[in-house]
Coordinates of C-alpha atoms in Angstrom, one line a residue:
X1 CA 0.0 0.0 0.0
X2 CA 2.7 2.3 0.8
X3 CA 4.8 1.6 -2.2
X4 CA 2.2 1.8 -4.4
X5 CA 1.2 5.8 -2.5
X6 CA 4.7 6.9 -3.6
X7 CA 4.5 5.6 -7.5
X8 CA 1.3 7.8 -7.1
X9 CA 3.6 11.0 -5.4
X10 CA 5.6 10.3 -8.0
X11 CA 3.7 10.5 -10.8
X12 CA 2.2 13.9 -9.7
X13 CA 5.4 15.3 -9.0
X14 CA 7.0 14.6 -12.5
X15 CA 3.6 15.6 -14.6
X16 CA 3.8 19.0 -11.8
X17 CA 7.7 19.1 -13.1
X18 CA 6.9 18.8 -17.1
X19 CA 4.2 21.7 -16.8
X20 CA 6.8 24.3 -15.4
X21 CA 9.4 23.8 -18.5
X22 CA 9.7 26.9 -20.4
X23 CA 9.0 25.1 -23.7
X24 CA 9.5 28.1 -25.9
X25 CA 13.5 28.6 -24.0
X26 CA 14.1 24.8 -24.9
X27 CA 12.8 25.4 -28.6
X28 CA 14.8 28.8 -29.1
X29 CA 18.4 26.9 -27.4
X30 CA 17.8 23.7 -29.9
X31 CA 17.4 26.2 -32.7
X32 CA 20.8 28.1 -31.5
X33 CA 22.6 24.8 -30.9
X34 CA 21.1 23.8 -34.9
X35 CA 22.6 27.0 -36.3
X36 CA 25.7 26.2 -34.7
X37 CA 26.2 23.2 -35.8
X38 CA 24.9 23.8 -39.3
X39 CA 26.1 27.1 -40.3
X40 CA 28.7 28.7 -38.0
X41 CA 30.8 26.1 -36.9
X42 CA 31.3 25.0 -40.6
X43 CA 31.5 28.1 -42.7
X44 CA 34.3 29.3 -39.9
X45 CA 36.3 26.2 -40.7
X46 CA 36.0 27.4 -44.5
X47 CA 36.7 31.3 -43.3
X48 CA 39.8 29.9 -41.5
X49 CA 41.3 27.7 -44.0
X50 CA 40.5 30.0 -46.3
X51 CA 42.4 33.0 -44.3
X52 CA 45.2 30.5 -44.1
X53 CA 45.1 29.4 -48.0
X54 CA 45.5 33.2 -48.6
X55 CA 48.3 33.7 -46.0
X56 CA 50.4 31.0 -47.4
X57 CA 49.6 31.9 -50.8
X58 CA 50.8 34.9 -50.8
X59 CA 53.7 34.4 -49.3
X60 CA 54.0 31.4 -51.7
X61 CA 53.4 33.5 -54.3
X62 CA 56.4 36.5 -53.3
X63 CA 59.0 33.7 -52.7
X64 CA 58.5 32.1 -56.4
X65 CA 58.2 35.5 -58.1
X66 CA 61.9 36.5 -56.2
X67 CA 63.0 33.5 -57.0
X68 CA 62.3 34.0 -60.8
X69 CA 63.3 37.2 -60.5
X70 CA 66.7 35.9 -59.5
X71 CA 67.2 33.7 -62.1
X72 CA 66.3 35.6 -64.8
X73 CA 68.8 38.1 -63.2
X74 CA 71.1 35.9 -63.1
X75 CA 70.7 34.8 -66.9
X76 CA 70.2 38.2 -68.5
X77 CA 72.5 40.3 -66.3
X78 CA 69.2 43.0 -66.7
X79 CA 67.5 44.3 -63.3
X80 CA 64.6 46.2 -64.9
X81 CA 63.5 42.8 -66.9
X82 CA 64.1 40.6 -63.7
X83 CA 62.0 43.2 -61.7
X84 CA 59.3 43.6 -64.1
X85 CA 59.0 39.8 -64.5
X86 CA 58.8 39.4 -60.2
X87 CA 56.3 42.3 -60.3
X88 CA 54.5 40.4 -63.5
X89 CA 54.7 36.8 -61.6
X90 CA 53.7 37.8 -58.1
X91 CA 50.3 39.3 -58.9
X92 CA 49.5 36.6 -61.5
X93 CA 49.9 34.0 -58.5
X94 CA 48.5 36.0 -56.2
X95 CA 45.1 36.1 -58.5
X96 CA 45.6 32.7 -58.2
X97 CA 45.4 32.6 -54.6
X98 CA 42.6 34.7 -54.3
X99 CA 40.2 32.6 -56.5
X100 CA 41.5 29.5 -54.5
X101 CA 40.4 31.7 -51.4
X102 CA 37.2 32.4 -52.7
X103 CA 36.3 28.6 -53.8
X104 CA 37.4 27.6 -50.2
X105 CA 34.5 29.9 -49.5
X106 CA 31.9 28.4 -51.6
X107 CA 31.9 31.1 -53.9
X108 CA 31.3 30.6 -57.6
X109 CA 34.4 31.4 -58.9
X110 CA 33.9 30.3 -62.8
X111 CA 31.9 33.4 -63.1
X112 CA 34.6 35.4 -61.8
X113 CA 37.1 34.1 -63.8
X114 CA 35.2 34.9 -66.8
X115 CA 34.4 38.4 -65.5
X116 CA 37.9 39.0 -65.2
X117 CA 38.5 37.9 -68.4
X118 CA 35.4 40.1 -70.1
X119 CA 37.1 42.8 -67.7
X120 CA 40.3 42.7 -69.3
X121 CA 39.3 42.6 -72.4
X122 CA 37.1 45.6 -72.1
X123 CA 40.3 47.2 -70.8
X124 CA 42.5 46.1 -73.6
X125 CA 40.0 47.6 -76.5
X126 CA 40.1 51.0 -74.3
X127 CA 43.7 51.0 -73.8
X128 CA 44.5 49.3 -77.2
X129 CA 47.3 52.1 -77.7
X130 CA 49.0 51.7 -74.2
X131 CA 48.9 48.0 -74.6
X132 CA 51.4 48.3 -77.6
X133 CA 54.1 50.7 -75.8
X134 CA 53.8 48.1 -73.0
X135 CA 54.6 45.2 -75.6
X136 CA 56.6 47.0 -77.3
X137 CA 58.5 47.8 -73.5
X138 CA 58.8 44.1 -73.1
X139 CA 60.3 43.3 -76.5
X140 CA 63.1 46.1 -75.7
X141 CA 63.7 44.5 -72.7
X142 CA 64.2 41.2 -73.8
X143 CA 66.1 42.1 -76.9
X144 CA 68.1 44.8 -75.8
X145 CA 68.7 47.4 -78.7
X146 CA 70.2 49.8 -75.6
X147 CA 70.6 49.9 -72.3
X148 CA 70.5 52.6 -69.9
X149 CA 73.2 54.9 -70.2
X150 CA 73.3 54.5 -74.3
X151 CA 73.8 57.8 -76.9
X152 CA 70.5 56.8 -79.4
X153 CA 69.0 58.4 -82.2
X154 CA 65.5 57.9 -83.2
X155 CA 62.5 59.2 -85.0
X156 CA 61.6 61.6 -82.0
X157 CA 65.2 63.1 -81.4
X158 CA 68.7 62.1 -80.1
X159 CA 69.7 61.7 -76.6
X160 CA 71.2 59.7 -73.4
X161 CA 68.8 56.8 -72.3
X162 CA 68.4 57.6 -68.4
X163 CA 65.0 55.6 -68.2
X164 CA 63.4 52.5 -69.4
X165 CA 59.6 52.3 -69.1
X166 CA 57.3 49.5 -69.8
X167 CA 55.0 52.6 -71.6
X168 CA 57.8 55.1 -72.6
X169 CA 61.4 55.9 -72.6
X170 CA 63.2 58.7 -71.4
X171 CA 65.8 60.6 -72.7
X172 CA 68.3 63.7 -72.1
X173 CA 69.1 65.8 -74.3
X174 CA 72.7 67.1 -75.3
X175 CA 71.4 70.6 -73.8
X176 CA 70.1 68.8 -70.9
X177 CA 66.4 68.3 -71.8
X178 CA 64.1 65.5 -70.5
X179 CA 62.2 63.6 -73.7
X180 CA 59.6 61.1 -73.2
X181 CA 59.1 58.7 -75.9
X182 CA 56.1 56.2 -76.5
X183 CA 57.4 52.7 -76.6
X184 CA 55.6 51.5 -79.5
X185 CA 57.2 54.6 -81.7
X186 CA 60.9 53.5 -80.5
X187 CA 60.8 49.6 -81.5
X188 CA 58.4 50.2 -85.0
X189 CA 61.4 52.8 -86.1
X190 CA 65.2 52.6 -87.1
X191 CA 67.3 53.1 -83.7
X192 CA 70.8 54.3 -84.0
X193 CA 72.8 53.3 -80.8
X194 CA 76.3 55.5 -81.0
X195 CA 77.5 53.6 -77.7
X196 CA 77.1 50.0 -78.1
X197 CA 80.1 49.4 -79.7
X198 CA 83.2 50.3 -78.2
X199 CA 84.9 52.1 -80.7
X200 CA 83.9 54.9 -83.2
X201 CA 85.2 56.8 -86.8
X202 CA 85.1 60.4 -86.6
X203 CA 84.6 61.7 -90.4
X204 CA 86.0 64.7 -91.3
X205 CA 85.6 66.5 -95.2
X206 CA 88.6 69.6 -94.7
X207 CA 87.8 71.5 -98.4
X208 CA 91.4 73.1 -99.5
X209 CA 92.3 75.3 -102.5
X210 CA 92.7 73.9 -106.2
X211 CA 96.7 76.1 -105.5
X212 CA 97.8 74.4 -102.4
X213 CA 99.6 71.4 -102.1
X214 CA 97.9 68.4 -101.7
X215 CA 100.7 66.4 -100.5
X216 CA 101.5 69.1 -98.0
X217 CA 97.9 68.9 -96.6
X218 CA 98.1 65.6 -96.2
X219 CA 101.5 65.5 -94.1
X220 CA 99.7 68.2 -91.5
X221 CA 96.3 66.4 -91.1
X222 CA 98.3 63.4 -90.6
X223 CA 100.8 64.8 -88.0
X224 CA 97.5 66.5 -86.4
X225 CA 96.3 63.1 -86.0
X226 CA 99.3 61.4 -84.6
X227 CA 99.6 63.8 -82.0
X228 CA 96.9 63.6 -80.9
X229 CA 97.1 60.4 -78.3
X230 CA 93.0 59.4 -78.1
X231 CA 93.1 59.3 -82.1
X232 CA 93.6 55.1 -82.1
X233 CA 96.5 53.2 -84.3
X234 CA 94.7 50.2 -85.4
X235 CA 92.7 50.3 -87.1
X236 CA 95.3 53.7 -89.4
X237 CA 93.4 56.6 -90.6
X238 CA 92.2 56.9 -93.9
X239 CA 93.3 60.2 -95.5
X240 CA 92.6 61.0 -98.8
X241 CA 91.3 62.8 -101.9
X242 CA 87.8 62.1 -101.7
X243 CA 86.0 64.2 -104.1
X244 CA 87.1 67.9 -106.4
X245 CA 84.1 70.1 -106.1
X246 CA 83.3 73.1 -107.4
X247 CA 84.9 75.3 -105.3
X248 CA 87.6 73.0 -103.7
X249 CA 89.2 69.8 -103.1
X250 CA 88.2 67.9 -100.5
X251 CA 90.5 65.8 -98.8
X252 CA 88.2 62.6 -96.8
X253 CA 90.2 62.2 -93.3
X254 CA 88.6 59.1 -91.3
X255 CA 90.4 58.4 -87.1
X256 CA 88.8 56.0 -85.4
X257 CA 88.6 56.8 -81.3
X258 CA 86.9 55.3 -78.3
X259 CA 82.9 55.3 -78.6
X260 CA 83.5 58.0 -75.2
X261 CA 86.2 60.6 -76.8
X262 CA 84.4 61.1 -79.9
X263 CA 82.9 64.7 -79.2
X264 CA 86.6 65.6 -77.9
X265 CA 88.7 64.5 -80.3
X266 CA 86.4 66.1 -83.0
X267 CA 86.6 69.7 -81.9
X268 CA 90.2 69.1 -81.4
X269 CA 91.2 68.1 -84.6
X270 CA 89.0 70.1 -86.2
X271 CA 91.0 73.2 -84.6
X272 CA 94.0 71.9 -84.7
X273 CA 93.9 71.5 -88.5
X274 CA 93.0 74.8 -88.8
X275 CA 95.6 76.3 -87.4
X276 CA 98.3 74.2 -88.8
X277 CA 96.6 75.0 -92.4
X278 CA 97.1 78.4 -91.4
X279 CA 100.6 78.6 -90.5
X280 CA 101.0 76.7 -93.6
X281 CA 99.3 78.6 -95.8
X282 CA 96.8 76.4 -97.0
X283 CA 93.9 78.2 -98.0
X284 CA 90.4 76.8 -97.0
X285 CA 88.4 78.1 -99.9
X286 CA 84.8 79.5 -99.8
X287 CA 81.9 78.3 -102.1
X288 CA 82.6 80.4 -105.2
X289 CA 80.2 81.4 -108.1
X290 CA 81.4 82.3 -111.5
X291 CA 79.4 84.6 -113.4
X292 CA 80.1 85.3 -117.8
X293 CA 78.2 88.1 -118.8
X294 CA 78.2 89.7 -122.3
X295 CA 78.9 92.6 -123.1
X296 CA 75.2 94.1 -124.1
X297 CA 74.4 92.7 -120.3
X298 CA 77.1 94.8 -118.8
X299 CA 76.2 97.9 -120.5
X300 CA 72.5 97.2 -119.8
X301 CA 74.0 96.6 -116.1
X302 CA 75.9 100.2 -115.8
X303 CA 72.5 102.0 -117.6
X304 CA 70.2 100.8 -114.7
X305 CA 73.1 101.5 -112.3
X306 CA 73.2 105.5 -114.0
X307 CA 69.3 105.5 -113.9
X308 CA 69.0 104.7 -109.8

């Protein structure tokens, strides 16, 4: 009887128990323990590795591109190609890492890729012309028709390469301007480059009188020459008559010097010629006209001069 009193108490107590739950705080804590577990706790796994794909991507990605850099430094001997290729590599890889982040996310990235790509072609057909001086940069880079430092002629002037661009090139000036030169019109045109090769011929045309002595002229310009010590031996000067003009003969004279004393030893032989031809007496004729008139046009020349 007694046992049977306490399932009773029992019973009342539990059924009193299960009428004071708070039924609607249960619900709402199995719906926060569901979106836990279904949503939060996953997608920060996929934040975090993908935080951590990124992080080692990028360094990833700056430790191949120096690396390349290096070796194509160490190849080419060129540190503006080797930099541009590092600077080229690393943000190709690091696109690379950023799509791998963004699939670690669940993202869609075949639509990106292909907005990129519509992106950058957009961007190409707008900067079609810009696009050429920057091929046209890489081409000079990996060929090399100069480097920095070089005396060049081109289409747009003459100068001293002091920069080169992916876009333009940069020149000075003899008289110490600054000339910026699109790519594109550099590598399409002739280039003249006065200082890749190591030596130069100066060419000199010295116009003396049909009356002096040939031979004479000769021995100075070729004394001039041999005192002059930056004026080379091999290969021997070239002097001789090179053409009889109107006026004059013209005696060709052709030193070969270093590429860097070209300028100097021009002036000073130029001088120093003329001073010798004018201790010598070696006229240096000017361009001379001869005139035959008859003689109704000199008389009709002194009337108009009797008239005025």
């Amino acid at each position: 009887m007694a046992e049977n009193t306490k399932a009773v108490e029992n019973t009342l107590n539990t059924s009193i128990d299960l009428q004071n739950v708070d039924w609607h705080s249960l619900f709402s804590q199995q719906q926060l323990l569901n979106f836990f577990h279904d949503w939060v706790v996953p997608y920060s796994l996929k934040i975090l590795l993908a935080i951590v794909i990124f992080l080692i991507g990028k360094r990833l990605a700056r430790f191949i591109s120096k690396l390349l850099g290096a070796m194509i430094n160490r190849t080419v001997k060129d540190e503006m190609l080797s930099e541009f290729i590092r600077s080229i590599s690393y943000f190709a890889l690091l696109l690379i890492v950023v799509i791998a982040a963004l699939s670690q996310l669940g993202i869609n990235t075949t639509s990106l890729v292909a907005l990129i790509g519509a992106a950058g072609l957009a961007i190409g057909l707008s900067l079609q012309n810009s696009l050429q001086n920057f091929a046209a940069g890489v081409m000079i880079l990996i060929f090399k028709p100069f480097r920095k430092g070089d005396w060049i002629e081109v289409a747009s002037g003459a100068g001293t390469v002091t920069q080169i661009g992916l876009l333009m090139l940069e020149l000075r000036t003899g008289d110490n301007k600054t000339v910026l030169v699109p790519n594109n019109q550099i590598f399409t045109q002739k280039i003249t480059n006065y200082s890749m090769n190591k030596t130069r011929r100066i060419d000199f045309i010295f116009d003396i009188s049909y009356e002096a002595d040939i031979t004479k002229a000769k021995e100075i310009i070729a004394r001039c020459l041999a005192e002059e010590p930056r004026v080379l031996k091999h290969p021997e000067p070239l002097i001789a008559v090179g053409a009889l003009a109107a006026s004059s003969v013209q005696l060709f004279v052709r030193p070969w010097v270093n590429t860097g004393d070209y300028w100097s030893v021009h002036y000073a032989i130029m001088e120093k010629v003329k001073i010798e031809f004018d201790k010598a007496g070696i006229d240096i004729p000017f361009n001379q006209l001869d005139i035959n008139l008859t003689s109704n046009q000199i008389e009709a020349i002194e009337k108009n001069s009797e008239q005025k």
